Coordinates of C-alpha atoms and ligand atoms in Angstrom, one line a residue:
M7 CA 1.3 -29.7 -48.4
I8 CA -1.7 -29.5 -46.6
V9 CA -2.6 -31.4 -43.1
V10 CA -6.8 -32.5 -42.1
I11 CA -8.0 -32.9 -39.4
D12 CA -12.2 -33.5 -39.0
G13 CA -14.9 -34.1 -36.2
P14 CA -17.1 -32.7 -33.9
A15 CA -17.1 -30.5 -31.6
G16 CA -14.6 -30.3 -28.1
S17 CA -13.3 -33.4 -30.1
G18 CA -9.9 -31.2 -29.5
K19 CA -9.1 -31.1 -34.0
S20 CA -8.4 -27.5 -32.6
S21 CA -6.1 -27.2 -30.1
T22 CA -4.4 -29.8 -31.4
A23 CA -4.0 -29.3 -34.5
R24 CA -2.4 -24.9 -33.6
A25 CA -0.1 -27.4 -31.2
V26 CA 1.4 -29.6 -34.3
A27 CA 1.0 -26.2 -36.1
H28 CA 3.0 -24.3 -33.6
E29 CA 5.7 -27.8 -33.5
L30 CA 6.0 -28.3 -36.9
N31 CA 6.6 -24.8 -37.2
I32 CA 4.0 -25.1 -40.8
Q33 CA 0.8 -22.8 -40.6
Y34 CA -2.7 -24.0 -39.1
L35 CA -6.0 -22.8 -40.7
D36 CA -9.1 -23.2 -38.5
S37 CA -12.0 -23.5 -40.6
G38 CA -14.8 -23.6 -38.4
A39 CA -13.0 -20.0 -37.4
L40 CA -14.6 -18.8 -41.0
Y41 CA -17.6 -20.4 -40.9
R42 CA -18.0 -18.6 -37.6
A43 CA -17.0 -15.1 -38.7
V44 CA -19.8 -15.5 -41.9
T45 CA -22.4 -16.7 -38.7
Y46 CA -21.4 -12.7 -37.5
L47 CA -21.6 -11.3 -40.3
F48 CA -25.3 -12.5 -40.4
L49 CA -26.3 -11.5 -37.5
K50 CA -24.7 -8.1 -38.0
S51 CA -27.7 -8.0 -41.2
E52 CA -30.1 -9.1 -38.8
Q53 CA -31.3 -12.7 -39.4
S54 CA -32.5 -10.9 -43.1
L55 CA -31.3 -13.4 -45.4
S56 CA -31.3 -11.1 -48.4
T57 CA -28.9 -8.9 -46.4
F58 CA -27.2 -11.2 -45.4
F59 CA -26.1 -12.7 -48.7
E60 CA -25.9 -9.4 -50.3
S61 CA -23.0 -8.4 -47.6
L62 CA -22.0 -11.6 -48.2
N63 CA -21.1 -10.9 -51.6
S64 CA -18.9 -7.6 -51.0
A65 CA -17.3 -9.5 -47.9
R66 CA -13.3 -8.9 -47.3
L67 CA -12.9 -11.5 -44.7
S68 CA -9.4 -12.4 -44.1
F69 CA -7.5 -14.8 -41.1
E70 CA -3.3 -14.7 -40.0
F71 CA -1.9 -17.6 -37.5
D72 CA 0.6 -15.5 -35.6
N73 CA 0.5 -17.7 -32.2
E74 CA -3.4 -17.5 -32.1
F75 CA -5.4 -17.8 -35.8
Q76 CA -6.9 -14.6 -36.0
V77 CA -10.2 -13.5 -38.4
T78 CA -10.6 -9.9 -39.8
L79 CA -14.1 -8.9 -41.4
N80 CA -14.2 -5.9 -43.7
E81 CA -11.4 -4.7 -41.6
E82 CA -12.4 -4.9 -38.0
D83 CA -10.5 -7.3 -35.7
I84 CA -13.5 -10.5 -35.3
T85 CA -11.3 -12.9 -33.3
S86 CA -12.7 -12.7 -30.4
A87 CA -16.2 -11.5 -31.1
I88 CA -16.8 -15.4 -33.0
R89 CA -17.0 -17.5 -29.8
D90 CA -19.6 -15.6 -28.1
P91 CA -22.3 -18.6 -27.8
K92 CA -24.8 -15.9 -30.0
V93 CA -22.7 -17.5 -33.1
S94 CA -21.8 -20.9 -31.8
A95 CA -25.9 -21.2 -31.7
H96 CA -26.3 -20.2 -35.4
V97 CA -23.0 -21.0 -36.9
S98 CA -24.2 -25.0 -38.2
T99 CA -27.8 -24.0 -39.4
I100 CA -25.5 -20.9 -41.4
A101 CA -22.7 -23.7 -41.9
A102 CA -25.1 -26.0 -44.2
M103 CA -26.0 -23.4 -46.6
P104 CA -24.5 -24.4 -50.0
E105 CA -23.5 -20.3 -51.4
V106 CA -21.8 -20.2 -46.9
R107 CA -19.6 -23.3 -47.7
E108 CA -19.1 -22.5 -51.6
F109 CA -17.8 -18.9 -50.5
I110 CA -15.4 -20.4 -47.6
N111 CA -14.2 -23.2 -50.1
T112 CA -13.2 -21.2 -52.3
L113 CA -11.8 -18.9 -49.5
M114 CA -9.5 -21.8 -49.0
N115 CA -8.4 -23.7 -51.6
N116 CA -7.2 -20.1 -52.6
A117 CA -4.9 -19.4 -49.0
V118 CA -3.5 -23.5 -49.6
Q119 CA -1.6 -23.2 -52.7
Y120 CA 1.2 -21.2 -50.8
D121 CA 2.2 -22.9 -47.8
V122 CA 2.3 -26.4 -45.8
Y123 CA -0.8 -25.7 -44.1
I124 CA -2.6 -28.3 -41.1
A125 CA -6.2 -27.4 -40.7
D126 CA -9.4 -28.6 -38.9
G127 CA -12.9 -28.7 -40.0
R128 CA -15.3 -31.0 -40.6
D129 CA -15.7 -32.5 -44.6
L130 CA -11.8 -31.2 -45.4
G131 CA -10.6 -34.8 -45.9
T132 CA -13.8 -36.0 -47.7
A133 CA -14.7 -32.2 -49.7
V134 CA -12.6 -29.6 -49.8
F135 CA -9.3 -30.9 -49.7
P136 CA -9.3 -34.8 -50.8
N137 CA -6.2 -35.3 -51.5
A138 CA -5.0 -34.1 -47.9
E139 CA -1.4 -35.8 -47.5
Y140 CA -3.0 -36.4 -44.3
K141 CA -6.3 -36.7 -42.7
F142 CA -6.8 -37.1 -39.3
F143 CA -11.0 -38.1 -37.8
M144 CA -10.4 -36.9 -34.2
I145 CA -13.3 -38.3 -31.5
A146 CA -14.3 -38.1 -28.1
D147 CA -17.7 -39.0 -26.5
L148 CA -20.3 -36.7 -25.9
E149 CA -19.4 -36.3 -22.4
T150 CA -16.1 -35.6 -22.5
R151 CA -16.5 -32.9 -25.1
A152 CA -19.4 -31.3 -23.3
K153 CA -17.0 -30.9 -20.7
R154 CA -14.7 -29.5 -21.9
R155 CA -16.0 -27.3 -23.8
H156 CA -17.9 -26.0 -20.3
E157 CA -14.4 -25.4 -18.8
E158 CA -12.8 -23.7 -22.3
L159 CA -15.9 -20.9 -22.2
S160 CA -16.2 -21.7 -18.2
S161 CA -11.9 -20.0 -18.3
K162 CA -13.0 -17.2 -20.7
G163 CA -16.6 -15.7 -17.9
L164 CA -18.8 -17.3 -20.4
Q165 CA -21.7 -18.5 -18.3
M166 CA -23.0 -21.4 -19.5
S167 CA -24.0 -24.2 -18.0
Y168 CA -22.7 -27.2 -18.2
S169 CA -26.2 -29.1 -19.3
E170 CA -26.3 -26.0 -22.2
V171 CA -23.1 -27.2 -23.5
L172 CA -24.1 -30.5 -23.9
A173 CA -27.3 -29.4 -25.8
E174 CA -26.1 -27.1 -27.6
I175 CA -23.1 -29.6 -29.4
K176 CA -25.8 -32.9 -29.2
Q177 CA -27.9 -29.8 -31.9
R178 CA -24.9 -29.0 -33.7
D179 CA -23.6 -32.6 -34.3
Q180 CA -26.6 -33.5 -35.5
I181 CA -27.4 -31.1 -37.9
D182 CA -23.7 -31.1 -39.2
S183 CA -24.0 -34.4 -40.0
T184 CA -26.8 -34.3 -41.6
R185 CA -27.3 -31.8 -43.5
E186 CA -27.4 -32.0 -47.0
K187 CA -23.9 -30.8 -48.5
D188 CA -20.5 -31.4 -46.9
P189 CA -21.4 -33.1 -43.8
L190 CA -19.5 -34.1 -41.1
K191 CA -18.2 -37.0 -42.1
Q192 CA -15.2 -39.9 -42.0
A193 CA -12.8 -40.3 -45.2
D194 CA -12.1 -43.1 -46.1
D195 CA -8.9 -43.3 -45.6
A196 CA -8.5 -41.1 -42.5
I197 CA -6.8 -42.4 -39.7
V198 CA -8.8 -42.2 -36.7
V199 CA -7.4 -40.4 -33.3
D200 CA -9.9 -40.5 -30.0
S201 CA -8.8 -37.8 -27.9
S202 CA -10.0 -39.3 -24.6
T203 CA -8.0 -42.4 -24.2
L204 CA -4.7 -40.3 -25.6
S205 CA -2.9 -37.5 -23.2
F206 CA -3.5 -34.6 -25.6
D207 CA 0.6 -34.4 -25.5
E208 CA 0.0 -38.5 -26.5
Q209 CA -2.3 -37.5 -29.7
V210 CA -0.3 -33.7 -31.0
Q211 CA 3.6 -36.7 -30.7
Y212 CA 1.1 -38.9 -32.7
I213 CA 0.6 -36.3 -35.4
V214 CA 3.3 -35.1 -35.9
T215 CA 5.6 -37.7 -35.7
R216 CA 3.3 -39.1 -39.3
I217 CA 4.3 -35.5 -40.9
K218 CA 7.9 -36.0 -40.4
E219 CA 8.1 -39.1 -41.2
T220 CA 5.8 -37.6 -45.2
I221 CA 7.9 -34.3 -45.3
T222 CA 11.7 -37.1 -44.9
T223 CA 10.9 -40.0 -47.6
E224 CA 9.2 -37.1 -50.0
Ligands
CDP320 O1 -14.9 -25.3 -32.1 P1 -16.3 -26.2 -32.7 O2 -15.8 -27.3 -32.9 O3 -17.0 -25.4 -31.6 O4 -16.4 -25.7 -33.9 P2 -15.9 -24.9 -35.1 O5 -14.7 -25.8 -35.8 O6 -15.0 -23.5 -34.7 O7 -17.2 -25.0 -36.0 C1 -18.1 -24.5 -36.2 C2 -19.6 -24.9 -36.2 O8 -18.8 -24.9 -37.9 C3 -19.3 -26.1 -36.1 O9 -20.1 -26.6 -36.0 C4 -19.9 -26.8 -38.1 O10 -21.6 -26.5 -38.3 C5 -19.0 -25.8 -38.6 N1 -18.0 -26.3 -40.1 C6 -18.8 -26.6 -41.5 O11 -19.4 -26.9 -41.9 N2 -17.0 -26.9 -42.0 C7 -16.5 -26.7 -41.5 N3 -15.2 -27.5 -42.2 C8 -15.8 -26.8 -40.0 C9 -16.6 -26.0 -39.2

């Protein structure tokens, strides 16, 4: 069984999905982290596209959810490195490449066959898992999202001003929702969750309740 939460940057998908996974004791899949991992590979390839595609073909990318979503690339733990602002600045451009999307989609489809998952991303309900049992689409206004992300980065000691964070999120929203291949889009059958009007606990419980209803009626 797979449940998906899509939505723009900073809407609260990842923290909500992680909390739901903990409460229901199911697996969590952070698809954005996988796009970040591939972007990390791109930056390591010194931004040369031909070297990048070559290393992508032989890349061993794996992940595990154990309290947090951990990502390993060619035996290197890159869980923290993929949150670097340099990765954030390039990720939407790299994620727009069809070859990259195919690579990540195959990885995710193989993984979810063996367990119950909640996954978050941009195109999961529309393109990757169109038959997901539940599809949520999480939204919040731009300023709320930028404020959240700025606080998150500051708490980790990363130096970025509020206006830089706002500009980056705005740019990523633009690239993610206008790219040709599988843009950020609300699925017709998705349930909208507005995280600027709900408390964190309320949004987690809302999703947990919906999933429990399905599990008990199956
Ligand atoms: O956590 P945050 O909202 O900043 O973003 P993320 O979930 O880590 O995703 C990083 C980027 O990966 C997004 O801005 C998209 O460009 C890309 N992405 C995507 O294209 N498709 C997905 N299913 C997930 C992420």
